[in-house]
Amino acid sequence: MTLKNLLGISLDAVQADKGLVAKLLAAAQRNIDDAQLAGLSAENRFDAAYKAIMQLAMVALNANGFRTLTSKPGHHQTAIQTLHLSVGLPQAKVIVLDALRKQRNLSDYSGDLIPDAAAAECLASAQDLFSHVRSWLQANRPDLL
């Protein structure tokens, strides 16, 4: 499977955009910083870290000339599950990120509480993904930095 196989199904072709990459990286860093604020509830720390993960997944797709079709359901799932194709994220880490996506859905749509451990795991995963995406960009798309 390649990203091109998903064109028209869950992805659209776009021109890689240095300005968009810069804005999304900065937003992801702000959300990672916010996820570390001690005064926030576990739910809000989780939400900020998860938002950073999604912003980084969008950077990864954009750097490869794609974006999710947000008009179709499952764009969060697509963005996360294609990270192994877009930036070579190991499948084991993709599985963790996808589990965090499912946890976020339970919280958002069923009102389930977010434990402190889940917030901490989401933050650690966001920080790890930030480093991975930055390193991938430096090695593969330095023109976008």
JSON list of C-alpha atoms in Angstrom, two decimals:
[
{"chain": "A", "resi": 1, "resn": "MET", "atom": "CA", "xyz": [0.00, 0.00, 0.00]},
{"chain": "A", "resi": 2, "resn": "THR", "atom": "CA", "xyz": [1.15, 3.50, -0.81]},
{"chain": "A", "resi": 3, "resn": "LEU", "atom": "CA", "xyz": [-0.31, 6.92, -0.10]},
{"chain": "A", "resi": 4, "resn": "LYS", "atom": "CA", "xyz": [-1.23, 7.18, -3.79]},
{"chain": "A", "resi": 5, "resn": "ASN", "atom": "CA", "xyz": [-3.50, 4.14, -3.37]},
{"chain": "A", "resi": 6, "resn": "LEU", "atom": "CA", "xyz": [-5.65, 6.24, -1.02]},
{"chain": "A", "resi": 7, "resn": "LEU", "atom": "CA", "xyz": [-6.18, 9.13, -3.46]},
{"chain": "A", "resi": 8, "resn": "GLY", "atom": "CA", "xyz": [-9.86, 9.90, -3.80]},
{"chain": "A", "resi": 9, "resn": "ILE", "atom": "CA", "xyz": [-10.74, 7.38, -1.10]},
{"chain": "A", "resi": 10, "resn": "SER", "atom": "CA", "xyz": [-9.40, 9.10, 2.00]},
{"chain": "A", "resi": 11, "resn": "LEU", "atom": "CA", "xyz": [-6.62, 11.36, 0.68]},
{"chain": "A", "resi": 12, "resn": "ASP", "atom": "CA", "xyz": [-6.40, 14.26, -1.74]},
{"chain": "A", "resi": 13, "resn": "ALA", "atom": "CA", "xyz": [-3.27, 15.44, -3.57]},
{"chain": "A", "resi": 14, "resn": "VAL", "atom": "CA", "xyz": [-1.93, 18.87, -2.58]},
{"chain": "A", "resi": 15, "resn": "GLN", "atom": "CA", "xyz": [1.24, 20.85, -3.04]},
{"chain": "A", "resi": 16, "resn": "ALA", "atom": "CA", "xyz": [3.57, 20.59, -0.06]},
{"chain": "A", "resi": 17, "resn": "ASP", "atom": "CA", "xyz": [3.41, 23.96, 1.69]},
{"chain": "A", "resi": 18, "resn": "LYS", "atom": "CA", "xyz": [6.35, 25.29, 3.73]},
{"chain": "A", "resi": 19, "resn": "GLY", "atom": "CA", "xyz": [4.17, 27.91, 5.41]},
{"chain": "A", "resi": 20, "resn": "LEU", "atom": "CA", "xyz": [1.56, 25.37, 6.44]},
{"chain": "A", "resi": 21, "resn": "VAL", "atom": "CA", "xyz": [4.25, 23.00, 7.75]},
{"chain": "A", "resi": 22, "resn": "ALA", "atom": "CA", "xyz": [5.74, 25.83, 9.84]},
{"chain": "A", "resi": 23, "resn": "LYS", "atom": "CA", "xyz": [2.34, 26.81, 11.27]},
{"chain": "A", "resi": 24, "resn": "LEU", "atom": "CA", "xyz": [1.40, 23.23, 12.10]},
{"chain": "A", "resi": 25, "resn": "LEU", "atom": "CA", "xyz": [4.76, 22.50, 13.73]},
{"chain": "A", "resi": 26, "resn": "ALA", "atom": "CA", "xyz": [4.45, 25.66, 15.84]},
{"chain": "A", "resi": 27, "resn": "ALA", "atom": "CA", "xyz": [0.86, 24.77, 16.79]},
{"chain": "A", "resi": 28, "resn": "ALA", "atom": "CA", "xyz": [1.91, 21.23, 17.70]},
{"chain": "A", "resi": 29, "resn": "GLN", "atom": "CA", "xyz": [4.66, 22.60, 19.94]},
{"chain": "A", "resi": 30, "resn": "ARG", "atom": "CA", "xyz": [2.19, 24.95, 21.65]},
{"chain": "A", "resi": 31, "resn": "ASN", "atom": "CA", "xyz": [-0.19, 22.05, 22.25]},
{"chain": "A", "resi": 32, "resn": "ILE", "atom": "CA", "xyz": [2.62, 19.90, 23.65]},
{"chain": "A", "resi": 33, "resn": "ASP", "atom": "CA", "xyz": [3.54, 22.78, 25.96]},
{"chain": "A", "resi": 34, "resn": "ASP", "atom": "CA", "xyz": [-0.11, 23.18, 27.01]},
{"chain": "A", "resi": 35, "resn": "ALA", "atom": "CA", "xyz": [-0.40, 19.44, 27.67]},
{"chain": "A", "resi": 36, "resn": "GLN", "atom": "CA", "xyz": [2.27, 19.88, 30.35]},
{"chain": "A", "resi": 37, "resn": "LEU", "atom": "CA", "xyz": [0.38, 22.54, 32.32]},
{"chain": "A", "resi": 38, "resn": "ALA", "atom": "CA", "xyz": [-0.12, 21.14, 35.81]},
{"chain": "A", "resi": 39, "resn": "GLY", "atom": "CA", "xyz": [-3.36, 23.03, 36.44]},
{"chain": "A", "resi": 40, "resn": "LEU", "atom": "CA", "xyz": [-5.23, 21.35, 33.60]},
{"chain": "A", "resi": 41, "resn": "SER", "atom": "CA", "xyz": [-7.40, 18.29, 34.04]},
{"chain": "A", "resi": 42, "resn": "ALA", "atom": "CA", "xyz": [-6.16, 15.00, 32.61]},
{"chain": "A", "resi": 43, "resn": "GLU", "atom": "CA", "xyz": [-8.85, 15.32, 29.94]},
{"chain": "A", "resi": 44, "resn": "ASN", "atom": "CA", "xyz": [-7.60, 18.72, 28.76]},
{"chain": "A", "resi": 45, "resn": "ARG", "atom": "CA", "xyz": [-3.94, 17.62, 28.87]},
{"chain": "A", "resi": 46, "resn": "PHE", "atom": "CA", "xyz": [-4.90, 14.58, 26.79]},
{"chain": "A", "resi": 47, "resn": "ASP", "atom": "CA", "xyz": [-6.85, 16.74, 24.33]},
{"chain": "A", "resi": 48, "resn": "ALA", "atom": "CA", "xyz": [-3.93, 19.13, 23.83]},
{"chain": "A", "resi": 49, "resn": "ALA", "atom": "CA", "xyz": [-1.46, 16.28, 23.30]},
{"chain": "A", "resi": 50, "resn": "TYR", "atom": "CA", "xyz": [-3.85, 14.50, 20.92]},
{"chain": "A", "resi": 51, "resn": "LYS", "atom": "CA", "xyz": [-4.34, 17.72, 18.95]},
{"chain": "A", "resi": 52, "resn": "ALA", "atom": "CA", "xyz": [-0.53, 17.92, 18.57]},
{"chain": "A", "resi": 53, "resn": "ILE", "atom": "CA", "xyz": [-0.48, 14.34, 17.27]},
{"chain": "A", "resi": 54, "resn": "MET", "atom": "CA", "xyz": [-3.08, 15.22, 14.64]},
{"chain": "A", "resi": 55, "resn": "GLN", "atom": "CA", "xyz": [-1.22, 18.38, 13.62]},
{"chain": "A", "resi": 56, "resn": "LEU", "atom": "CA", "xyz": [1.98, 16.37, 13.21]},
{"chain": "A", "resi": 57, "resn": "ALA", "atom": "CA", "xyz": [0.15, 13.72, 11.17]},
{"chain": "A", "resi": 58, "resn": "MET", "atom": "CA", "xyz": [-1.09, 16.52, 8.89]},
{"chain": "A", "resi": 59, "resn": "VAL", "atom": "CA", "xyz": [2.50, 17.80, 8.53]},
{"chain": "A", "resi": 60, "resn": "ALA", "atom": "CA", "xyz": [3.59, 14.29, 7.55]},
{"chain": "A", "resi": 61, "resn": "LEU", "atom": "CA", "xyz": [0.92, 14.02, 4.88]},
{"chain": "A", "resi": 62, "resn": "ASN", "atom": "CA", "xyz": [1.47, 17.55, 3.55]},
{"chain": "A", "resi": 63, "resn": "ALA", "atom": "CA", "xyz": [5.22, 16.97, 3.25]},
{"chain": "A", "resi": 64, "resn": "ASN", "atom": "CA", "xyz": [4.39, 14.06, 0.95]},
{"chain": "A", "resi": 65, "resn": "GLY", "atom": "CA", "xyz": [1.87, 16.04, -1.12]},
{"chain": "A", "resi": 66, "resn": "PHE", "atom": "CA", "xyz": [-1.34, 14.79, 0.49]},
{"chain": "A", "resi": 67, "resn": "ARG", "atom": "CA", "xyz": [-4.08, 15.78, 2.91]},
{"chain": "A", "resi": 68, "resn": "THR", "atom": "CA", "xyz": [-6.99, 13.89, 4.35]},
{"chain": "A", "resi": 69, "resn": "LEU", "atom": "CA", "xyz": [-10.42, 14.27, 2.83]},
{"chain": "A", "resi": 70, "resn": "THR", "atom": "CA", "xyz": [-12.11, 15.84, 5.83]},
{"chain": "A", "resi": 71, "resn": "SER", "atom": "CA", "xyz": [-15.47, 15.57, 4.08]},
{"chain": "A", "resi": 72, "resn": "LYS", "atom": "CA", "xyz": [-15.30, 11.81, 4.58]},
{"chain": "A", "resi": 73, "resn": "PRO", "atom": "CA", "xyz": [-15.50, 10.09, 7.95]},
{"chain": "A", "resi": 74, "resn": "GLY", "atom": "CA", "xyz": [-12.35, 8.67, 9.46]},
{"chain": "A", "resi": 75, "resn": "HIS", "atom": "CA", "xyz": [-9.87, 11.41, 8.60]},
{"chain": "A", "resi": 76, "resn": "HIS", "atom": "CA", "xyz": [-8.21, 11.17, 12.04]},
{"chain": "A", "resi": 77, "resn": "GLN", "atom": "CA", "xyz": [-7.85, 7.43, 11.58]},
{"chain": "A", "resi": 78, "resn": "THR", "atom": "CA", "xyz": [-6.38, 7.88, 8.10]},
{"chain": "A", "resi": 79, "resn": "ALA", "atom": "CA", "xyz": [-3.90, 10.53, 9.23]},
{"chain": "A", "resi": 80, "resn": "ILE", "atom": "CA", "xyz": [-2.63, 8.37, 12.08]},
{"chain": "A", "resi": 81, "resn": "GLN", "atom": "CA", "xyz": [-2.63, 5.04, 10.28]},
{"chain": "A", "resi": 82, "resn": "THR", "atom": "CA", "xyz": [-0.64, 6.43, 7.34]},
{"chain": "A", "resi": 83, "resn": "LEU", "atom": "CA", "xyz": [2.25, 7.68, 9.50]},
{"chain": "A", "resi": 84, "resn": "HIS", "atom": "CA", "xyz": [4.25, 4.55, 8.67]},
{"chain": "A", "resi": 85, "resn": "LEU", "atom": "CA", "xyz": [3.90, 5.44, 4.97]},
{"chain": "A", "resi": 86, "resn": "SER", "atom": "CA", "xyz": [4.34, 9.21, 5.27]},
{"chain": "A", "resi": 87, "resn": "VAL", "atom": "CA", "xyz": [7.29, 9.41, 7.68]},
{"chain": "A", "resi": 88, "resn": "GLY", "atom": "CA", "xyz": [8.29, 5.82, 8.34]},
{"chain": "A", "resi": 89, "resn": "LEU", "atom": "CA", "xyz": [6.93, 5.71, 11.88]},
{"chain": "A", "resi": 90, "resn": "PRO", "atom": "CA", "xyz": [7.30, 2.15, 13.21]},
{"chain": "A", "resi": 91, "resn": "GLN", "atom": "CA", "xyz": [4.03, 0.22, 13.13]},
{"chain": "A", "resi": 92, "resn": "ALA", "atom": "CA", "xyz": [4.17, -0.40, 16.90]},
{"chain": "A", "resi": 93, "resn": "LYS", "atom": "CA", "xyz": [4.04, 3.37, 17.48]},
{"chain": "A", "resi": 94, "resn": "VAL", "atom": "CA", "xyz": [1.20, 3.76, 14.98]},
{"chain": "A", "resi": 95, "resn": "ILE", "atom": "CA", "xyz": [-0.76, 1.18, 16.98]},
{"chain": "A", "resi": 96, "resn": "VAL", "atom": "CA", "xyz": [-0.24, 3.20, 20.18]},
{"chain": "A", "resi": 97, "resn": "LEU", "atom": "CA", "xyz": [-1.34, 6.41, 18.45]},
{"chain": "A", "resi": 98, "resn": "ASP", "atom": "CA", "xyz": [-4.41, 4.67, 17.06]},
{"chain": "A", "resi": 99, "resn": "ALA", "atom": "CA", "xyz": [-5.30, 3.43, 20.55]},
{"chain": "A", "resi": 100, "resn": "LEU", "atom": "CA", "xyz": [-5.03, 7.03, 21.77]},
{"chain": "A", "resi": 101, "resn": "ARG", "atom": "CA", "xyz": [-7.39, 8.06, 18.94]},
{"chain": "A", "resi": 102, "resn": "LYS", "atom": "CA", "xyz": [-9.90, 5.48, 20.15]},
{"chain": "A", "resi": 103, "resn": "GLN", "atom": "CA", "xyz": [-9.52, 6.71, 23.73]},
{"chain": "A", "resi": 104, "resn": "ARG", "atom": "CA", "xyz": [-10.15, 10.26, 22.53]},
{"chain": "A", "resi": 105, "resn": "ASN", "atom": "CA", "xyz": [-13.33, 9.11, 20.75]},
{"chain": "A", "resi": 106, "resn": "LEU", "atom": "CA", "xyz": [-14.59, 7.40, 23.91]},
{"chain": "A", "resi": 107, "resn": "SER", "atom": "CA", "xyz": [-13.97, 10.53, 25.90]},
{"chain": "A", "resi": 108, "resn": "ASP", "atom": "CA", "xyz": [-15.47, 12.90, 23.36]},
{"chain": "A", "resi": 109, "resn": "TYR", "atom": "CA", "xyz": [-18.52, 10.86, 22.40]},
{"chain": "A", "resi": 110, "resn": "SER", "atom": "CA", "xyz": [-19.28, 8.84, 25.54]},
{"chain": "A", "resi": 111, "resn": "GLY", "atom": "CA", "xyz": [-17.98, 11.08, 28.29]},
{"chain": "A", "resi": 112, "resn": "ASP", "atom": "CA", "xyz": [-15.47, 8.51, 29.52]},
{"chain": "A", "resi": 113, "resn": "LEU", "atom": "CA", "xyz": [-12.91, 9.93, 31.92]},
{"chain": "A", "resi": 114, "resn": "ILE", "atom": "CA", "xyz": [-9.28, 10.20, 30.89]},
{"chain": "A", "resi": 115, "resn": "PRO", "atom": "CA", "xyz": [-6.94, 8.73, 33.51]},
{"chain": "A", "resi": 116, "resn": "ASP", "atom": "CA", "xyz": [-3.74, 10.61, 34.35]},
{"chain": "A", "resi": 117, "resn": "ALA", "atom": "CA", "xyz": [-1.75, 7.69, 32.88]},
{"chain": "A", "resi": 118, "resn": "ALA", "atom": "CA", "xyz": [-3.50, 8.07, 29.51]},
{"chain": "A", "resi": 119, "resn": "ALA", "atom": "CA", "xyz": [-2.81, 11.82, 29.48]},
{"chain": "A", "resi": 120, "resn": "ALA", "atom": "CA", "xyz": [0.86, 11.14, 30.25]},
{"chain": "A", "resi": 121, "resn": "GLU", "atom": "CA", "xyz": [1.05, 8.49, 27.52]},
{"chain": "A", "resi": 122, "resn": "CYS", "atom": "CA", "xyz": [-0.56, 10.83, 24.99]},
{"chain": "A", "resi": 123, "resn": "LEU", "atom": "CA", "xyz": [1.91, 13.58, 25.88]},
{"chain": "A", "resi": 124, "resn": "ALA", "atom": "CA", "xyz": [4.91, 11.23, 25.60]},
{"chain": "A", "resi": 125, "resn": "SER", "atom": "CA", "xyz": [3.62, 9.98, 22.25]},
{"chain": "A", "resi": 126, "resn": "ALA", "atom": "CA", "xyz": [3.14, 13.54, 20.98]},
{"chain": "A", "resi": 127, "resn": "GLN", "atom": "CA", "xyz": [6.66, 14.50, 22.03]},
{"chain": "A", "resi": 128, "resn": "ASP", "atom": "CA", "xyz": [8.09, 11.38, 20.38]},
{"chain": "A", "resi": 129, "resn": "LEU", "atom": "CA", "xyz": [6.13, 12.01, 17.17]},
{"chain": "A", "resi": 130, "resn": "PHE", "atom": "CA", "xyz": [7.27, 15.65, 17.11]},
{"chain": "A", "resi": 131, "resn": "SER", "atom": "CA", "xyz": [10.92, 14.51, 17.22]},
{"chain": "A", "resi": 132, "resn": "HIS", "atom": "CA", "xyz": [10.30, 11.83, 14.60]},
{"chain": "A", "resi": 133, "resn": "VAL", "atom": "CA", "xyz": [8.53, 14.17, 12.17]},
{"chain": "A", "resi": 134, "resn": "ARG", "atom": "CA", "xyz": [11.19, 16.91, 12.59]},
{"chain": "A", "resi": 135, "resn": "SER", "atom": "CA", "xyz": [13.97, 14.39, 11.97]},
{"chain": "A", "resi": 136, "resn": "TRP", "atom": "CA", "xyz": [12.16, 13.00, 8.94]},
{"chain": "A", "resi": 137, "resn": "LEU", "atom": "CA", "xyz": [11.68, 16.50, 7.54]},
{"chain": "A", "resi": 138, "resn": "GLN", "atom": "CA", "xyz": [15.37, 17.36, 8.09]},
{"chain": "A", "resi": 139, "resn": "ALA", "atom": "CA", "xyz": [16.45, 14.17, 6.29]},
{"chain": "A", "resi": 140, "resn": "ASN", "atom": "CA", "xyz": [13.83, 14.07, 3.52]},
{"chain": "A", "resi": 141, "resn": "ARG", "atom": "CA", "xyz": [12.25, 17.51, 3.05]},
{"chain": "A", "resi": 142, "resn": "PRO", "atom": "CA", "xyz": [14.65, 20.15, 4.45]},
{"chain": "A", "resi": 143, "resn": "ASP", "atom": "CA", "xyz": [13.13, 22.59, 1.93]},
{"chain": "A", "resi": 144, "resn": "LEU", "atom": "CA", "xyz": [9.99, 22.61, 4.09]},
{"chain": "A", "resi": 145, "resn": "LEU", "atom": "CA", "xyz": [11.80, 23.68, 7.28]}
]
